[in-house]
Tab-separated table of C-alpha atoms in Angstrom:
chain	number	residue	atom	x	y	z
A	151	UNK	CA	0.000	0.000	0.000
A	152	UNK	CA	1.199	3.509	-0.753
A	153	UNK	CA	2.582	5.451	2.166
A	154	UNK	CA	1.972	9.193	2.521
A	155	UNK	CA	5.018	11.281	1.689
A	156	UNK	CA	6.492	13.544	4.334
A	157	UNK	CA	4.950	16.607	2.668
A	158	UNK	CA	1.379	15.414	2.304
A	159	UNK	CA	1.480	13.588	5.654
A	160	UNK	CA	2.028	16.971	7.299
A	161	UNK	CA	-1.139	18.220	5.597
A	162	UNK	CA	-3.292	15.389	6.964
A	163	UNK	CA	-5.459	15.789	10.052
A	164	UNK	CA	-4.385	13.663	13.016
A	165	UNK	CA	-6.770	11.141	14.534
A	166	UNK	CA	-6.053	9.903	18.047
A	167	UNK	CA	-7.933	6.699	18.805
A	168	UNK	CA	-8.782	6.241	22.480
A	169	UNK	CA	-9.576	2.698	23.595
A	170	UNK	CA	-10.102	1.113	26.979
A	171	UNK	CA	-12.559	-1.092	28.786
A	172	UNK	CA	-15.941	0.218	29.880
A	173	UNK	CA	-15.471	2.409	32.921
A	174	UNK	CA	-11.712	2.885	32.420
A	175	UNK	CA	-12.156	6.646	32.186
A	176	UNK	CA	-12.186	7.446	28.452
A	177	UNK	CA	-14.908	10.056	28.671
A	178	UNK	CA	-13.174	11.610	31.677
A	179	UNK	CA	-9.986	11.800	29.596
A	180	UNK	CA	-11.801	13.475	26.703
A	181	UNK	CA	-13.407	15.978	29.051
A	182	UNK	CA	-10.047	16.659	30.666
A	183	UNK	CA	-8.464	17.343	27.276
A	184	UNK	CA	-11.243	19.685	26.224
A	185	UNK	CA	-11.570	21.552	29.523
A	186	UNK	CA	-7.925	21.932	30.508
A	187	UNK	CA	-6.520	23.453	27.341
A	188	UNK	CA	-7.261	26.069	24.708
A	189	UNK	CA	-4.199	25.675	22.490
A	190	UNK	CA	-5.713	22.814	20.486
A	191	UNK	CA	-8.975	22.987	18.587
A	192	UNK	CA	-10.275	19.448	18.783
A	193	UNK	CA	-13.189	17.607	17.253
A	194	UNK	CA	-14.517	14.666	19.267
A	195	UNK	CA	-16.100	11.621	17.700
A	196	UNK	CA	-17.745	9.760	20.540
A	197	UNK	CA	-19.634	6.508	20.765
A	198	UNK	CA	-20.953	4.249	23.508
A	199	UNK	CA	-23.053	1.133	23.905
A	200	UNK	CA	-26.686	1.560	24.841
A	201	UNK	CA	-29.820	2.993	23.317
A	202	UNK	CA	-29.008	6.463	24.590
A	203	UNK	CA	-25.607	8.075	23.987
A	204	UNK	CA	-25.170	8.784	27.688
A	205	UNK	CA	-21.776	10.433	27.266
A	206	UNK	CA	-23.120	13.174	24.983
A	207	UNK	CA	-24.049	15.506	27.802
A	208	UNK	CA	-20.779	15.014	29.644
A	209	UNK	CA	-18.631	15.770	26.629
A	210	UNK	CA	-20.858	18.453	25.106
A	211	UNK	CA	-20.480	20.591	28.236
A	212	UNK	CA	-16.786	20.854	27.400
A	213	UNK	CA	-17.198	22.033	23.812
A	214	UNK	CA	-17.232	25.718	22.963
A	215	UNK	CA	-19.605	24.907	20.120
A	216	UNK	CA	-21.839	21.914	20.944
A	217	UNK	CA	-22.604	21.388	17.255
A	218	UNK	CA	-18.958	20.364	16.803
A	219	UNK	CA	-19.751	17.206	18.747
A	220	UNK	CA	-20.659	14.416	16.344
A	221	UNK	CA	-22.323	11.372	17.801
A	222	UNK	CA	-22.333	8.288	15.624
A	223	UNK	CA	-25.082	5.670	15.578
A	224	UNK	CA	-25.660	3.796	18.837
A	225	UNK	CA	-23.663	0.586	18.986
A	226	UNK	CA	-20.070	-0.536	18.813
A	227	UNK	CA	-17.782	1.498	16.551
A	228	UNK	CA	-16.239	-1.603	15.092
A	229	UNK	CA	-19.581	-3.074	14.077
A	230	UNK	CA	-20.582	-0.116	11.971
A	231	UNK	CA	-17.257	1.588	11.341
A	232	UNK	CA	-17.012	1.086	7.578
A	233	UNK	CA	-20.269	2.888	7.057
A	234	UNK	CA	-20.699	5.267	9.932
A	235	UNK	CA	-17.116	6.413	10.467
A	236	UNK	CA	-16.472	6.974	6.764
A	237	UNK	CA	-19.655	9.010	6.415
A	238	UNK	CA	-18.881	11.068	9.511
A	239	UNK	CA	-15.275	11.811	8.575
A	240	UNK	CA	-16.341	12.457	4.990
A	241	UNK	CA	-18.735	15.145	6.190
A	242	UNK	CA	-15.905	16.656	8.248
A	243	UNK	CA	-13.346	16.668	5.433
A	244	UNK	CA	-14.261	20.096	4.062
A	245	UNK	CA	-13.718	21.703	7.448
A	246	UNK	CA	-11.088	19.387	8.925
A	247	UNK	CA	-8.455	22.130	8.831
A	248	UNK	CA	-10.520	23.987	11.396
A	249	UNK	CA	-9.297	21.333	13.838
A	250	UNK	CA	-5.805	20.540	15.086
A	251	UNK	CA	-6.797	16.993	15.938
A	252	UNK	CA	-9.671	14.554	16.016
A	253	UNK	CA	-10.316	12.343	19.022
A	254	UNK	CA	-12.122	9.106	18.265
A	255	UNK	CA	-13.379	7.680	21.546
A	256	UNK	CA	-14.317	4.050	20.998
A	257	UNK	CA	-16.622	1.918	23.069
A	258	UNK	CA	-15.017	-0.345	25.636
A	259	UNK	CA	-15.401	-3.425	23.460
A	260	UNK	CA	-13.866	-1.996	20.273
A	261	UNK	CA	-10.889	-3.537	18.501
A	262	UNK	CA	-9.140	-0.623	16.737
A	263	UNK	CA	-8.000	-2.715	13.745
A	264	UNK	CA	-11.063	-2.017	11.544
A	265	UNK	CA	-10.742	1.706	12.285
A	266	UNK	CA	-7.082	1.712	11.260
A	267	UNK	CA	-7.853	-0.366	8.183
A	268	UNK	CA	-10.641	1.980	7.082
A	269	UNK	CA	-8.598	5.164	7.459
A	270	UNK	CA	-5.546	3.730	5.706
A	271	UNK	CA	-7.290	2.011	2.787
A	272	UNK	CA	-10.249	4.234	1.923
A	273	UNK	CA	-8.917	6.985	-0.422
A	274	UNK	CA	-11.415	9.523	0.907
A	275	UNK	CA	-9.987	8.901	4.370
A	276	UNK	CA	-6.263	8.530	3.608
A	277	UNK	CA	-6.308	11.730	1.502
A	278	UNK	CA	-7.488	13.711	4.526
A	279	UNK	CA	-6.555	11.887	7.718
A	280	UNK	CA	-3.884	9.801	9.398
A	281	UNK	CA	-3.753	7.870	12.659
A	282	UNK	CA	-1.580	9.815	15.104
A	283	UNK	CA	-1.589	7.252	17.906
A	284	UNK	CA	-3.683	4.628	19.654
A	285	UNK	CA	-4.072	5.435	23.335
A	286	UNK	CA	-5.339	2.726	25.673
A	287	UNK	CA	-6.756	3.784	29.011
A	288	UNK	CA	-6.149	1.028	31.564
A	289	UNK	CA	-8.068	0.888	34.831
A	290	UNK	CA	-5.349	0.028	37.337
A	291	UNK	CA	-7.919	-1.274	39.814
A	292	UNK	CA	-9.832	-3.651	37.530
A	293	UNK	CA	-7.752	-4.321	34.404
A	294	UNK	CA	-6.163	-7.450	35.871
A	295	UNK	CA	-9.477	-9.266	36.049
A	296	UNK	CA	-10.337	-8.203	32.494
A	297	UNK	CA	-6.976	-9.541	31.236
A	298	UNK	CA	-7.682	-12.850	33.015
A	299	UNK	CA	-11.065	-13.291	31.361
A	300	UNK	CA	-11.292	-16.595	29.483
A	301	UNK	CA	-13.249	-16.468	26.234
A	302	UNK	CA	-15.481	-19.499	25.553
A	303	UNK	CA	-13.753	-20.273	22.254
A	304	UNK	CA	-10.235	-19.694	23.583
A	305	UNK	CA	-9.809	-16.470	21.609
A	306	UNK	CA	-8.054	-13.344	22.876
A	307	UNK	CA	-10.235	-11.149	25.077
A	308	UNK	CA	-10.866	-7.488	24.281
A	309	UNK	CA	-8.735	-6.085	27.111
A	310	UNK	CA	-5.663	-8.000	25.897
A	311	UNK	CA	-6.252	-6.781	22.359
A	312	UNK	CA	-6.526	-3.151	23.445
A	313	UNK	CA	-3.228	-3.312	25.340
A	314	UNK	CA	-1.554	-5.101	22.420
A	315	UNK	CA	-2.592	-2.459	19.859
A	316	UNK	CA	-1.627	0.596	21.920
A	317	UNK	CA	1.179	3.078	21.249
A	318	UNK	CA	0.537	4.529	24.691
A	319	UNK	CA	-1.054	3.110	27.830
A	320	UNK	CA	-2.476	5.512	30.378
A	321	UNK	CA	-2.433	3.576	33.647
A	322	UNK	CA	-5.388	5.276	35.268
A	323	UNK	CA	-6.738	5.269	38.845
A	324	UNK	CA	-3.289	4.540	40.304
A	325	UNK	CA	-4.467	6.203	43.520
A	326	UNK	CA	-6.868	3.284	44.108
A	327	UNK	CA	-4.226	0.534	44.326
A	328	UNK	CA	-1.152	-0.233	46.426
A	329	UNK	CA	2.381	0.212	45.099
A	330	UNK	CA	2.786	-3.570	44.814
A	331	UNK	CA	-0.493	-3.966	42.908
A	332	UNK	CA	0.526	-1.201	40.518
A	333	UNK	CA	3.965	-2.701	39.880
A	334	UNK	CA	2.468	-6.147	39.246
A	335	UNK	CA	0.116	-4.711	36.626
A	336	UNK	CA	2.839	-2.583	35.020
A	337	UNK	CA	5.085	-5.634	34.698
A	338	UNK	CA	2.255	-7.533	33.074
A	339	UNK	CA	1.528	-4.729	30.620
A	340	UNK	CA	5.209	-4.642	29.646
A	341	UNK	CA	5.078	-8.348	28.865
A	342	UNK	CA	2.052	-7.948	26.623
A	343	UNK	CA	3.290	-4.751	24.936
A	344	UNK	CA	6.707	-3.515	25.987
A	345	UNK	CA	6.868	-1.033	23.116
A	346	UNK	CA	4.022	1.162	24.354
A	347	UNK	CA	4.775	4.171	26.548
A	348	UNK	CA	3.153	3.826	29.990
A	349	UNK	CA	2.027	6.951	31.846
A	350	UNK	CA	0.479	6.838	35.303
A	351	UNK	CA	-2.622	8.988	35.796
A	352	UNK	CA	-5.273	9.811	38.356
A	353	UNK	CA	-8.746	10.724	37.106
A	354	UNK	CA	-7.405	10.411	33.526
A	355	UNK	CA	-5.291	13.553	33.873
A	356	UNK	CA	-2.239	13.259	31.627
A	357	UNK	CA	0.001	15.951	30.074
A	358	UNK	CA	-1.522	16.815	26.693
A	359	UNK	CA	1.868	16.937	25.028
A	360	UNK	CA	2.195	13.233	25.754
A	361	UNK	CA	-1.196	12.361	24.261
A	362	UNK	CA	-1.677	14.493	21.139
A	363	UNK	CA	0.567	15.085	18.128
A	364	UNK	CA	2.807	12.111	18.949
A	365	UNK	CA	3.014	10.684	15.420
A	366	UNK	CA	3.738	7.378	17.133
A	367	UNK	CA	1.561	5.384	14.743
A	368	UNK	CA	4.064	5.894	11.987
A	369	UNK	CA	6.653	3.688	10.373
A	370	UNK	CA	9.534	5.827	11.620
A	371	UNK	CA	8.633	5.349	15.283
A	372	UNK	CA	10.698	2.145	15.488
A	373	UNK	CA	13.809	4.324	15.129
A	374	UNK	CA	13.236	5.760	18.603
A	375	UNK	CA	12.698	2.499	20.501
A	376	UNK	CA	15.004	1.710	23.395
A	377	UNK	CA	17.631	-0.773	22.093
A	378	UNK	CA	17.011	-2.887	25.211
A	379	UNK	CA	13.534	-3.689	23.921
A	380	UNK	CA	15.099	-6.056	21.394
A	381	UNK	CA	17.081	-8.120	23.907
A	382	UNK	CA	16.313	-11.822	24.085
A	383	UNK	CA	13.935	-12.333	27.004
A	384	UNK	CA	15.294	-15.834	27.554
A	385	UNK	CA	18.553	-14.287	28.698
A	386	UNK	CA	16.569	-12.643	31.506
A	387	UNK	CA	14.973	-15.937	32.577
A	388	UNK	CA	11.475	-14.521	32.263
A	389	UNK	CA	8.744	-17.148	32.189
A	390	UNK	CA	5.950	-15.684	30.075
A	391	UNK	CA	2.504	-17.235	30.428
A	392	UNK	CA	0.587	-14.493	28.614
A	393	UNK	CA	-1.511	-15.482	25.618
A	394	UNK	CA	-0.525	-12.192	23.967
A	395	UNK	CA	3.033	-10.935	24.137
A	396	UNK	CA	5.530	-8.647	22.430
A	397	UNK	CA	8.729	-9.828	20.771
A	398	UNK	CA	11.621	-7.635	19.646
A	399	UNK	CA	14.312	-9.042	17.348
A	400	UNK	CA	17.503	-7.459	16.022
A	401	UNK	CA	20.490	-8.657	13.996
A	402	UNK	CA	23.064	-7.157	11.642
A	403	UNK	CA	23.418	-7.689	7.922
A	404	UNK	CA	21.629	-7.017	4.639
A	405	UNK	CA	18.407	-8.797	3.797
A	406	UNK	CA	17.680	-10.432	0.465
A	407	UNK	CA	14.504	-8.637	-0.674
A	408	UNK	CA	12.999	-11.668	-2.423
A	409	UNK	CA	13.449	-13.915	0.623
A	410	UNK	CA	12.074	-11.317	3.019
A	411	UNK	CA	9.011	-10.668	0.856
A	412	UNK	CA	8.304	-14.406	0.709
A	413	UNK	CA	8.665	-14.700	4.487
A	414	UNK	CA	6.253	-11.830	5.119
A	415	UNK	CA	3.679	-13.138	2.632
A	416	UNK	CA	3.762	-16.569	4.254
A	417	UNK	CA	3.592	-15.124	7.767
A	418	UNK	CA	0.620	-12.892	6.987
A	419	UNK	CA	-1.215	-15.613	5.098
A	420	UNK	CA	-0.888	-18.012	8.027
A	421	UNK	CA	-0.856	-15.747	11.087
A	422	UNK	CA	-2.437	-12.372	10.206
A	423	UNK	CA	-5.271	-12.813	12.702
A	424	UNK	CA	-2.755	-13.486	15.505
A	425	UNK	CA	-0.516	-10.505	14.682
A	426	UNK	CA	-1.863	-7.274	16.165
A	427	UNK	CA	1.061	-4.940	15.498
A	428	UNK	CA	4.254	-5.386	13.488
A	429	UNK	CA	7.068	-2.949	12.826
A	430	UNK	CA	10.411	-3.225	11.127
A	431	UNK	CA	13.638	-1.372	10.299
A	432	UNK	CA	15.430	-3.011	7.379
A	433	UNK	CA	18.663	-2.954	5.384
A	434	UNK	CA	18.419	-4.590	1.942
A	435	UNK	CA	21.261	-5.795	-0.239
A	436	UNK	CA	21.690	-3.658	-3.335
A	437	UNK	CA	19.752	-0.644	-2.010
A	438	UNK	CA	22.700	1.558	-1.106
A	439	UNK	CA	22.145	3.788	1.928
A	440	UNK	CA	18.345	3.561	1.807
A	441	UNK	CA	16.889	2.507	5.130
A	442	UNK	CA	13.484	0.822	4.913
A	443	UNK	CA	10.722	0.780	7.504
A	444	UNK	CA	7.341	-0.904	7.771
A	445	UNK	CA	4.473	-1.198	10.161
A	446	UNK	CA	1.379	-3.318	10.106
A	447	UNK	CA	-1.934	-4.025	11.765
A	448	UNK	CA	-2.930	-7.625	11.051
A	449	UNK	CA	-2.449	-8.139	7.285
A	450	UNK	CA	-2.463	-4.411	6.460
A	451	UNK	CA	1.191	-3.392	5.966
A	452	UNK	CA	2.704	0.016	5.169
A	453	UNK	CA	6.217	-0.236	3.716
A	454	UNK	CA	8.655	2.264	2.285
A	455	UNK	CA	11.980	4.102	2.563
A	456	UNK	CA	12.754	5.903	5.800
A	457	UNK	CA	13.171	9.650	5.901
A	458	UNK	CA	16.624	8.972	7.389
A	459	UNK	CA	19.137	6.975	5.289
A	460	UNK	CA	21.893	4.826	6.784
A	461	UNK	CA	24.764	7.043	7.901
A	462	UNK	CA	28.334	6.389	6.889
A	463	UNK	CA	29.805	3.867	9.323
A	464	UNK	CA	26.425	3.120	10.953
A	465	UNK	CA	25.811	-0.540	11.830
A	466	UNK	CA	23.254	-2.035	9.434
A	467	UNK	CA	21.115	-3.530	12.177
A	468	UNK	CA	17.670	-4.867	11.262
A	469	UNK	CA	14.991	-4.509	13.947
A	470	UNK	CA	11.580	-6.149	14.152
A	471	UNK	CA	8.624	-5.826	16.501
A	472	UNK	CA	5.849	-8.403	16.730
A	473	UNK	CA	2.914	-8.103	19.128
A	474	UNK	CA	0.437	-10.937	18.973
A	475	UNK	CA	-0.863	-14.296	20.064
A	476	UNK	CA	1.247	-17.445	20.502
A	477	UNK	CA	4.485	-15.970	19.159
A	478	UNK	CA	7.598	-18.162	18.945
A	479	UNK	CA	10.656	-15.951	19.279
A	480	UNK	CA	13.167	-18.575	18.141
A	481	UNK	CA	11.137	-19.515	15.089
A	482	UNK	CA	10.606	-15.882	14.065
A	483	UNK	CA	14.282	-15.036	14.590
A	484	UNK	CA	15.507	-18.022	12.576
A	485	UNK	CA	13.054	-17.357	9.743
A	486	UNK	CA	14.140	-13.721	9.530
A	487	UNK	CA	17.844	-14.562	9.634
A	488	UNK	CA	17.262	-17.027	6.793
A	489	UNK	CA	16.388	-13.943	4.721
A	490	UNK	CA	19.920	-12.510	4.997
A	491	UNK	CA	21.864	-12.033	1.773
A	492	UNK	CA	24.740	-14.500	1.498
A	493	UNK	CA	27.552	-13.831	-0.954
A	494	UNK	CA	28.429	-17.502	-1.542
A	495	UNK	CA	24.815	-18.409	-2.414
A	496	UNK	CA	24.686	-15.758	-5.096
A	497	UNK	CA	27.989	-16.819	-6.627
A	498	UNK	CA	26.823	-20.394	-7.007
């Protein structure tokens, strides 16, 4: 899929997707953002379960112009997103530059993947908007029990999915738990998604500069990850029992483009449903100083050259991030290393 260039990406309106389980504090966060600042002009797209959009009144009180508040049809965003969200954002397109950002508050049971897919693949959307970040609000008091929930068919529960998809996790209601309880939950969140930034909050109050305009849902974001994220967990003797986990892999060398493309096609064909987020930083044989990056949500992959080429003398280190269900680090690492370009093979 085509990736927006640096120039036209700057012209797109940012959408921050806010997820989190029912009662985690999403509406409180939206109200906080709208009441505590006047530097950003924000449009809120808000949706909740139930026959009456009960959050309308709460959020509308915070808007200077109540008509700027757009409430979508009752029901889960993900169930109706390809119709309702496209229509709503389409109606906003002509005046989107009136806003610095759009906040899409999803219901507590929403998986953000269809939202991301719609905005990235529908030309009317991708010509006007881009995902800035996915922010998950985690209820420090009750999230543990939601993560433990066993689905009847053995599938991944919604709380695990929301944590897995997030670029940022706001660990909310930290004042309602003990220090030990908070640390236990933080450690668990790091296991599921160690690449997301975690910020502790009370009453959903977080610094706006750490929520909006992050551009963290972008292919280049892998360049800023802590190198320690890619260390082999087995070296740390961590026993991971989570159904969903994050794996970081790194190794030096140049990849053979044909082999890598075949690996990715096979992986996505067989495991797309299990892969929530993927990111990569790549060096290909025969591509000079061009550094390549990609990011994906399930089978939807964005791929292209980085804005920052390899510097002279810089180690050509490939980096990969996988967040998903039933991941085998050794198998993924070996399969990726099999994609390395080997001089002797090509001479044969």
